[in-house]
Amino acid sequence: MAISIGIVGAGTMGAGIAHIAALNKCTVSLYDINEEVIRRSVERINFEMKRSVDKNKISDDDMKQALTRIKKRTNINDLDTCDIIIEAVLEDIRVKKDLFKKLDQIAHHTAILATNTSSLSVTSIAAATKKPERVVGMHFFNPVHLMKLVEIVKGAKTSSETITQTIAIAEKLGKKTIVTKDTPGFVVNRVARPFYSEALKILSENVTTVEEIDRIVKKSGGFKMGPFELMDMIGNDVNFSVTESMFQQFFNDPRFQPSHIQKQLVEAGMFGKKTKQGFYNYEEK
Amino acid sequence: MKKPVKSEKIKSKKVSASRSKPKTEKSKPVEVKQLICLLGDELLVKEYSAAFQEKGIAVQELKNLSTLKTSAKKITAAFELTLASNEQKEKNLQALDETLPENVPIISSSVTETILSQSKHSKHKHRFVGIAAFPTLLSNSLVELSPSIHTSKEIADEVKTLFDSIKKETAMVQDGVGMVMPRILCQIINEALFTVQNDVATPKEIDEAMKHGTNYPHGPISWGEMIGFANVVAVLDALYHSHHEERYKVAPVLRQMAIAGIFWKAKE
Ligand SMILES: NC(=O)c1ccc[n+]([C@@H]2O[C@H](COP(=O)([O-])OP(=O)(O)OC[C@H]3O[C@@H](n4cnc5c(N)ncnc54)[C@H](O)[C@@H]3O)[C@@H](O)[C@H]2O)c1
């Protein structure tokens, strides 16, 4: 039997999840408060799948069938038959709690409710529902169709049955899974924090330049990207707010202290690639 | 600041003077046959020795200091690769400095102590160059070097040329504990072990997560094992002492692993 997956929030992550779910033979109900976003989202999935066809990763037929499995939903109540609903709306605890309260009412009583939050407490989101045992974190990575991992986050009240089922669904989507406790940053964002923060600390001590640190990290450490290139790609606004949020959640543990250098970039609107300026300049000559 | 620079100039003049008229050989050609002398931590000596030999450069691995005298005149560069600053490293550096002709570069692992501090008692401070000698890193294409404020330009250039000859890029960074790559790497490994300590996930899962969630070249915990957990702790402790900052505190479980020398058997 095909798994039926509901997705709430059709932005970057929602679209990515819909993409892989449809390719892996799940039926997808894609919902967003903004109808225009859903339309653009399906267009983007179309575009990405075409690229996979061009690269011979999937067949033309795979693509056609996958696209028929994605249903655009403009009424959230239409997610009532889904086996699992994955939330990928903006990173705001109030918005997510309100949404989970609503999902708790409309979802089928056996459905799993999953959040794709990167930095909020799954336990706290689950507390907005009457059945926190069926709420779980399902943390995908961007771009979803290329990154192999999903962190399955066990909230304080998440049942082991929910965890087992969520692992099975993630595997159905072709992902590798790890199970983590509901602690700030889970595993990946937490362990990756020093990659950014120690590089910023080194820069602040004038040990060498942005370009040199990136060159060293790539050519001496063997990393694919340098920390500053990566922060510019993620967006300094996003990266800084994740660091700030983790610093607060760890009760100001100095290990997670944000950097003045990055704060100033954010204040100047130098978010990185998307604003054409960050640690590097991306303006066309 | 001015003074040492001035005296260095005189020293480097002496260096080039003594070079142009070798005492032992009659008419030595400009092309000097390289001989690299290596001593210090076994793991690092092996890595560096292999890297030079692979490119046809002769090396001499010194097991103890008594053999140094016999080959001293033929040595063109010396590596002291003891990672943790300790008495043995101090003795090694002193012996190298006293035995080798004063124009021969001494390249010393400066990951846990600045090269300035390591060379402070030397009569030939100009020939000391720090290096981010840290297990596993030499397999990549770039080597991090740090001259001290006393290091002469001639010596720094000579060391750079030496690495050019084995096809390694170099990056010159300020003389500071941890340099760049070892410092970032040790902090990542430390955070991975805090995550183990807090029982957020198993060591195996953490390694999997970092490889597949962010494309790290190795999982941080198995990387720490390859480096040697004691080496990771040595760098973090050195950072803690040089900065007096709590951000460099070592995860207790990492310290235990450093002592036991083995993987901490968490519940898997
Ligand atoms: N972008 C990443 O790299 C990344 C990686 C992992 C996790 N995340 C997490 O995924 C979530 C979504 O991130 P994103 O980058 O896709 O954001 P995005 O801004 O691209 O998309 C968010 C979408 O949610 C919609 N939305 C807002 N409120 C809604 C509501 N009440 N009901 C339905 N739809 C609503 C918006 O219209 C928008 O289309 C966040 O929690 C984020 O932390 C992001």
XYZ file of C-alpha atoms and ligand atoms in Angstrom:
597
model
C 0.000 0.000 0.000
C 1.290 3.433 -0.942
C 2.000 5.744 1.951
C 0.049 8.962 1.897
C 2.128 11.963 2.969
C 0.793 15.397 3.798
C 3.163 18.350 3.634
C 2.402 21.695 5.221
C 4.503 24.580 3.943
C 5.579 24.330 0.308
C 8.759 26.421 0.530
C 12.317 25.188 -0.042
C 12.048 22.210 2.295
C 8.398 21.322 1.689
C 9.020 21.183 -2.063
C 12.125 19.027 -1.552
C 10.235 16.553 0.620
C 7.338 16.401 -1.867
C 9.857 15.737 -4.647
C 11.448 12.681 -3.024
C 8.165 11.360 -1.643
C 6.527 11.392 -5.086
C 9.552 9.730 -6.684
C 9.426 7.012 -4.044
C 5.834 6.161 -4.912
C 4.070 7.934 -2.054
C 0.977 10.028 -2.650
C 1.617 13.618 -1.646
C -0.831 16.260 -0.478
C 1.005 19.562 -0.689
C -0.460 22.445 1.281
C 0.620 26.043 1.940
C -1.314 29.083 3.186
C -0.142 30.806 0.051
C -1.656 29.213 -3.090
C 0.855 30.895 -5.357
C 3.662 29.180 -3.395
C 2.151 25.739 -4.094
C 2.027 26.441 -7.824
C 5.644 27.654 -7.904
C 6.701 24.758 -5.729
C 5.311 22.169 -8.164
C 7.017 24.036 -10.999
C 10.310 23.794 -9.164
C 9.847 20.067 -8.548
C 9.144 19.693 -12.260
C 12.350 21.549 -13.080
C 14.495 19.530 -10.652
C 13.078 16.225 -11.896
C 13.803 17.231 -15.507
C 17.406 17.754 -14.495
C 17.499 14.255 -13.010
C 16.059 12.897 -16.268
C 18.753 14.758 -18.228
C 21.392 13.224 -16.000
C 19.817 9.777 -16.510
C 19.127 9.402 -12.821
C 15.426 8.763 -13.408
C 13.413 7.934 -16.521
C 10.942 10.214 -18.219
C 8.207 7.818 -17.148
C 9.336 7.930 -13.486
C 9.003 11.672 -13.643
C 5.547 11.688 -15.239
C 4.191 9.201 -12.718
C 5.772 11.019 -9.788
C 4.194 14.309 -10.818
C 0.720 12.730 -10.934
C 1.171 11.660 -7.312
C 1.449 15.266 -6.081
C -1.916 16.802 -5.191
C -2.082 20.548 -4.645
C -4.193 21.242 -1.563
C -5.599 24.624 -0.709
C -7.644 23.446 2.261
C -5.749 22.033 5.228
C -8.735 19.822 6.127
C -7.954 17.747 3.025
C -4.941 16.254 4.839
C -7.334 14.181 7.011
C -6.539 10.869 5.328
C -2.720 11.148 5.377
C -0.612 8.510 7.174
C 1.866 11.194 8.152
C 1.841 14.992 7.991
C 5.216 16.698 7.741
C 5.327 20.344 8.715
C 7.837 22.663 6.988
C 6.545 26.170 7.638
C 8.681 29.059 8.815
C 10.862 28.644 11.907
C 8.632 30.313 14.496
C 7.481 28.523 17.623
C 4.113 30.358 17.811
C 3.237 29.567 14.202
C 4.269 25.930 14.611
C 2.353 25.463 17.868
C -0.831 26.954 16.394
C -0.452 24.729 13.362
C 0.055 21.535 15.415
C -3.000 22.328 17.478
C -4.960 22.479 14.235
C -3.306 19.360 12.750
C -4.103 17.422 15.929
C -7.795 18.107 15.267
C -7.948 17.402 11.546
C -5.454 14.509 11.167
C -6.525 10.866 11.209
C -6.217 9.551 14.774
C -3.396 7.143 13.844
C -1.436 9.651 11.738
C 2.075 10.737 12.684
C 2.690 14.466 13.000
C 6.260 15.389 12.110
C 8.077 18.724 12.243
C 11.085 19.645 10.120
C 12.283 22.244 12.637
C 16.040 22.840 12.763
C 16.335 24.653 16.049
C 13.076 24.556 18.000
C 12.083 22.075 20.682
C 10.027 19.167 19.309
C 8.771 18.574 22.846
C 7.414 22.086 23.015
C 5.678 21.789 19.621
C 4.206 18.425 20.678
C 2.819 19.995 23.840
C 0.372 21.976 21.679
C -1.385 18.698 20.805
C -3.497 16.266 22.793
C -1.419 13.334 21.552
C 2.255 14.278 21.975
C 3.220 10.600 21.675
C 2.536 10.755 17.923
C 4.591 13.932 17.374
C 8.163 13.528 16.156
C 10.971 15.560 14.596
C 11.903 14.705 11.036
C 14.869 16.888 10.215
C 15.744 16.863 6.510
C 18.725 18.672 4.996
C 18.852 21.091 2.097
C 18.745 20.210 -0.808
C 16.457 17.372 0.266
C 16.798 15.285 -2.902
C 20.605 15.260 -2.596
C 21.295 15.028 1.147
C 20.978 11.455 2.353
C 20.263 12.018 6.033
C 17.152 12.522 8.128
C 17.464 13.098 11.862
C 14.532 11.504 13.659
C 13.981 13.478 16.831
C 12.425 11.876 19.861
C 10.528 14.414 21.967
C 10.025 13.860 25.694
C 6.699 12.111 25.056
C 7.230 10.619 21.591
C 6.333 6.891 21.651
C 8.789 4.271 20.468
C 6.113 3.066 18.042
C 6.049 6.511 16.437
C 9.854 6.399 16.154
C 9.805 2.961 14.501
C 7.151 4.020 12.013
C 8.912 7.286 11.214
C 12.200 5.465 10.565
C 10.353 3.137 8.171
C 8.817 6.085 6.311
C 12.164 7.907 6.038
C 13.721 4.738 4.664
C 10.879 4.466 2.180
C 11.911 7.952 1.052
C 15.407 6.605 0.422
C 17.043 8.252 3.431
C 19.538 7.156 6.042
C 18.282 7.836 9.534
C 19.664 8.458 12.970
C 17.579 8.854 16.109
C 18.462 11.799 18.321
C 17.214 13.149 21.609
C 15.390 16.443 21.541
C 18.319 18.692 22.507
C 19.290 21.995 20.832
C 20.620 21.533 17.308
C 20.085 17.747 17.532
C 23.316 16.226 16.152
C 24.275 17.829 12.851
C 23.647 21.498 13.582
C 25.267 21.120 16.980
C 28.426 19.263 15.972
C 28.790 21.530 12.920
C 28.602 24.685 15.042
C 32.388 24.913 15.691
C 33.029 24.653 11.935
C 31.532 28.154 11.727
C 32.147 29.572 15.189
C 35.795 28.543 15.532
C 36.523 29.877 12.036
C 34.916 33.172 13.062
C 36.946 33.181 16.294
C 40.156 32.598 14.354
C 39.212 35.435 11.996
C 38.444 37.724 14.941
C 41.946 37.030 16.313
C 43.437 38.011 12.972
C 45.259 34.694 12.552
C 44.665 34.976 8.816
C 42.056 36.112 6.277
C 38.634 34.814 5.200
C 40.059 33.549 1.890
C 42.981 31.828 3.578
C 40.842 30.090 6.205
C 38.573 28.749 3.454
C 41.594 27.606 1.438
C 43.143 25.879 4.466
C 39.927 24.132 5.513
C 39.416 22.766 1.996
C 42.983 21.883 1.123
C 44.401 20.907 4.498
C 41.228 19.468 6.038
C 39.631 17.984 2.918
C 36.249 19.664 3.448
C 34.146 20.356 0.335
C 33.554 24.002 1.216
C 35.219 26.548 3.486
C 33.254 27.903 6.465
C 32.893 31.413 5.055
C 31.729 30.297 1.617
C 29.255 28.035 3.339
C 27.931 30.761 5.657
C 27.458 33.023 2.607
C 25.561 30.231 0.883
C 23.324 29.379 3.868
C 22.818 33.100 4.528
C 24.523 34.917 7.374
C 21.106 35.949 8.697
C 19.968 32.307 8.945
C 23.316 31.033 10.258
C 23.536 33.786 12.872
C 19.999 33.237 14.114
C 20.565 29.474 14.458
C 23.743 30.158 16.480
C 21.955 32.729 18.629
C 19.067 30.372 19.258
C 21.398 27.531 20.234
C 23.406 29.847 22.508
C 20.191 30.768 24.329
C 18.955 27.187 24.501
C 22.273 26.066 26.004
C 21.845 28.773 28.654
C 24.692 30.932 27.317
C 27.309 28.201 27.272
C 30.388 29.946 25.771
C 30.863 27.015 23.357
C 27.971 28.415 21.363
C 28.726 32.120 21.609
C 27.770 34.019 18.438
C 30.317 36.216 16.679
C 30.381 39.997 16.444
C 31.792 39.770 12.952
C 28.783 37.844 11.702
C 26.366 40.020 13.672
C 27.725 43.073 11.910
C 27.292 41.473 8.479
C 23.665 40.788 9.365
C 23.185 44.380 10.549
C 24.637 45.624 7.265
C 22.272 43.413 5.276
C 25.236 41.428 3.949
C 23.532 38.036 4.103
C 25.765 36.392 1.512
C 24.968 35.104 -1.957
C 21.309 36.093 -1.858
C 22.162 39.774 -1.265
C 25.287 39.595 -3.446
C 27.468 40.569 -0.483
C 28.671 38.734 2.581
C 32.147 37.573 3.506
C 32.710 37.678 -0.243
C 31.456 39.983 -2.936
C 29.227 38.317 -5.548
C 28.357 41.369 -7.606
C 28.885 40.934 -11.319
C 31.725 43.026 -12.606
C 59.815 45.425 17.444
C 62.478 47.095 15.295
C 65.488 45.642 17.099
C 65.016 41.922 16.513
C 64.321 42.552 12.853
C 67.622 44.394 12.549
C 69.641 41.720 14.271
C 67.938 39.127 12.077
C 69.237 40.870 9.011
C 72.786 40.540 10.265
C 72.186 36.907 11.051
C 70.759 36.111 7.690
C 73.728 37.828 6.068
C 75.986 35.550 8.030
C 73.886 32.665 6.841
C 74.327 33.439 3.197
C 78.010 34.145 3.737
C 78.686 30.783 5.340
C 76.707 29.169 2.545
C 78.730 30.589 -0.269
C 81.985 29.181 1.075
C 81.460 25.684 2.379
C 84.383 24.568 4.518
C 84.341 20.817 4.081
C 83.805 20.204 0.375
C 86.065 21.749 -2.226
C 83.771 23.057 -4.951
C 80.277 22.189 -4.005
C 77.694 22.822 -6.725
C 74.765 25.160 -5.998
C 72.417 22.169 -6.060
C 72.448 20.879 -2.494
C 71.358 17.310 -1.917
C 68.446 17.424 0.468
C 68.479 15.426 3.650
C 65.526 15.836 5.973
C 65.926 14.851 9.581
C 62.794 13.894 11.498
C 62.134 13.275 15.139
C 59.165 13.313 17.488
C 55.852 11.461 17.571
C 56.008 8.185 15.710
C 52.751 8.669 13.813
C 53.757 12.090 12.475
C 57.333 11.045 11.729
C 55.947 8.186 9.630
C 53.568 10.476 7.712
C 56.221 13.122 6.980
C 58.902 10.584 6.217
C 56.671 8.881 3.650
C 55.649 12.175 2.044
C 59.274 13.195 1.432
C 60.527 9.786 0.358
C 57.664 9.429 -2.090
C 59.021 12.467 -3.909
C 62.605 11.188 -3.819
C 63.889 13.279 -0.953
C 66.161 11.510 1.511
C 65.090 11.394 5.127
C 66.689 10.361 8.350
C 64.390 9.287 11.153
C 66.183 9.949 14.406
C 65.346 7.473 17.141
C 67.596 9.193 19.639
C 69.703 12.303 19.783
C 73.081 10.567 19.934
C 73.033 9.858 16.188
C 72.388 13.475 15.329
C 76.043 14.585 15.530
C 77.319 12.186 12.864
C 74.955 13.426 10.152
C 74.554 17.030 11.307
C 76.591 18.530 8.469
C 74.533 16.812 5.766
C 71.116 17.758 7.118
C 69.348 20.475 5.122
C 66.188 20.780 7.237
C 65.010 19.331 10.540
C 61.484 18.507 11.688
C 60.593 18.224 15.368
C 57.201 16.535 15.354
C 56.313 16.091 19.007
C 52.799 17.406 19.228
C 52.401 18.062 22.931
C 54.858 20.528 24.427
C 56.889 18.553 26.928
C 60.422 18.116 28.219
C 61.395 15.746 25.436
C 60.371 18.239 22.784
C 62.371 20.937 24.533
C 65.423 18.665 24.662
C 65.045 17.741 21.001
C 64.795 21.349 19.908
C 67.767 22.341 22.006
C 69.884 19.533 20.573
C 68.888 20.404 17.007
C 69.643 24.056 17.585
C 73.052 23.344 19.129
C 74.132 20.699 16.645
C 72.889 21.845 13.248
C 74.622 24.664 11.342
C 72.776 27.877 12.049
C 71.350 28.265 8.561
C 69.433 24.977 8.650
C 65.696 25.494 9.215
C 64.115 23.852 12.242
C 60.465 23.178 11.550
C 58.556 22.313 14.680
C 54.998 21.268 15.337
C 53.473 24.384 16.878
C 49.928 23.210 17.391
C 50.053 23.234 21.190
C 52.685 25.938 21.760
C 53.619 28.952 19.653
C 56.887 28.785 17.748
C 57.883 32.032 19.461
C 57.639 30.351 22.834
C 59.419 27.194 21.629
C 62.367 29.194 20.313
C 62.645 31.699 23.123
C 65.872 30.222 24.566
C 67.497 29.602 21.216
C 70.521 31.473 19.964
C 69.195 31.156 16.411
C 65.575 32.191 16.667
C 65.540 33.185 13.018
C 65.532 29.579 11.792
C 62.470 28.308 13.633
C 59.247 27.819 11.686
C 56.021 26.454 13.169
C 53.989 23.839 11.332
C 50.472 22.478 11.793
C 51.826 18.935 11.987
C 48.743 17.031 13.005
C 47.908 13.401 12.218
C 45.843 12.728 9.047
C 46.273 16.231 7.568
C 49.382 15.570 5.461
C 47.390 13.321 3.141
C 45.783 16.508 1.824
C 47.347 19.088 -0.480
C 48.140 22.017 1.814
C 50.485 22.552 4.752
C 49.992 25.336 7.273
C 53.108 27.133 8.469
C 53.653 29.863 11.034
C 56.828 31.893 11.273
C 57.509 33.677 14.561
C 58.293 37.391 14.658
C 61.996 36.373 14.654
C 61.867 34.050 11.656
C 63.907 35.370 8.741
C 62.375 35.698 5.312
C 65.111 33.486 3.865
C 64.256 30.629 6.198
C 60.501 30.988 5.646
C 61.046 30.958 1.886
C 63.323 27.955 2.099
C 60.692 25.959 3.998
C 58.029 26.993 1.509
C 60.275 25.838 -1.361
C 60.859 22.542 0.405
C 57.093 21.909 0.412
C 56.788 23.111 -3.188
C 59.239 20.367 -4.072
C 56.891 17.703 -2.698
C 53.883 19.349 -4.401
C 52.275 20.759 -1.272
C 50.782 24.216 -1.177
C 51.587 26.255 1.899
C 49.641 28.832 3.887
C 51.416 31.211 6.261
C 49.334 32.023 9.320
C 50.001 34.011 12.486
C 51.837 32.187 15.229
C 48.983 31.082 17.497
C 48.072 27.904 19.383
C 46.012 25.472 17.301
C 46.761 27.388 14.080
C 43.731 27.025 11.762
C 42.792 23.483 10.758
C 43.756 21.607 13.948
C 41.907 24.212 15.998
C 38.629 23.961 14.057
C 38.898 20.188 13.815
C 39.530 19.642 17.534
C 36.568 21.823 18.430
C 34.331 19.769 16.117
C 35.570 16.517 17.676
C 35.067 17.960 21.147
C 31.460 18.923 20.367
C 30.833 15.453 18.912
C 31.954 13.996 22.245
C 29.858 16.408 24.281
C 26.988 15.076 22.172
C 27.976 11.508 23.111
C 28.362 12.581 26.721
C 24.828 13.990 26.735
C 23.555 10.749 25.194
C 21.932 12.598 22.295
C 22.889 9.826 19.871
C 25.455 7.018 19.666
C 29.023 7.651 18.435
C 28.258 5.651 15.308
C 25.138 7.663 14.569
C 26.984 10.936 15.119
C 29.649 9.938 12.595
C 27.004 8.847 10.085
C 25.096 12.091 10.592
C 28.112 14.307 9.902
C 29.069 12.395 6.790
C 25.590 12.345 5.277
C 24.017 15.492 6.745
C 26.934 17.845 5.955
C 29.390 15.909 3.751
C 32.304 15.871 6.229
C 35.256 13.862 4.897
C 35.224 11.619 8.005
C 32.907 11.162 10.944
C 34.358 13.355 13.722
C 34.697 10.570 16.283
C 36.494 8.121 14.018
C 38.607 11.065 12.823
C 39.515 11.721 16.462
C 40.474 8.089 16.820
C 42.786 8.338 13.776
C 44.387 11.496 15.169
C 44.636 10.055 18.651
C 42.299 11.391 21.320
C 45.269 12.405 23.489
C 46.428 14.703 20.687
C 42.997 16.280 20.424
C 42.946 16.896 24.170
C 46.465 18.371 24.034
C 45.337 20.980 21.501
C 42.160 21.847 23.419
C 44.012 22.149 26.722
C 46.591 24.393 25.070
C 43.803 26.601 23.673
C 42.157 26.684 27.068
C 45.382 27.881 28.657
C 46.302 30.382 25.976
C 42.826 31.942 25.912
C 41.430 31.362 29.404
C 38.097 30.741 27.767
C 35.500 28.166 28.718
C 34.678 27.477 25.082
C 37.758 25.226 25.005
C 36.783 23.045 27.958
C 37.228 19.381 27.142
C 34.291 16.957 27.190
C 34.944 14.657 30.178
C 34.372 11.564 28.059
C 36.985 12.785 25.557
C 39.504 13.136 28.369
C 38.744 9.570 29.463
C 39.209 8.276 25.961
C 42.518 10.112 25.744
C 43.732 8.308 28.842
C 42.362 4.893 27.937
C 43.569 5.327 24.366
C 40.484 3.561 23.114
C 36.990 4.230 22.044
C 34.627 4.922 24.888
C 32.197 2.036 24.985
C 28.916 3.858 25.001
C 25.702 1.923 24.661
C 25.494 1.150 20.960
N 16.197 25.770 4.428
C 16.948 24.889 5.058
O 18.130 24.734 4.767
C 16.336 24.046 6.142
C 16.973 22.834 6.484
C 16.379 22.019 7.469
C 15.229 22.434 8.094
N 14.654 23.638 7.751
C 13.388 23.999 8.446
O 12.321 23.775 7.566
C 11.270 24.700 7.810
C 10.930 25.416 6.520
O 12.058 26.062 6.001
P 12.151 26.571 4.496
O 13.560 26.967 4.263
O 11.533 25.608 3.598
O 11.263 27.901 4.557
P 10.520 28.676 3.380
O 10.431 30.089 3.816
O 11.144 28.375 2.073
O 9.062 28.046 3.348
C 8.123 28.194 4.379
C 6.710 28.114 3.783
O 5.761 27.990 4.819
C 4.565 28.674 4.420
N 3.781 28.934 5.626
C 3.994 29.840 6.597
N 3.074 29.729 7.553
C 2.254 28.716 7.192
C 1.108 28.118 7.782
N 0.630 28.536 8.951
N 0.523 27.103 7.123
C 0.983 26.676 5.948
N 2.069 27.209 5.348
C 2.687 28.214 5.960
C 5.084 29.890 3.703
O 4.122 30.406 2.819
C 6.313 29.338 2.973
O 5.977 28.930 1.670
C 11.764 25.601 8.931
O 11.302 25.096 10.158
C 13.260 25.458 8.831
O 13.898 25.696 10.063
C 15.179 24.425 6.783
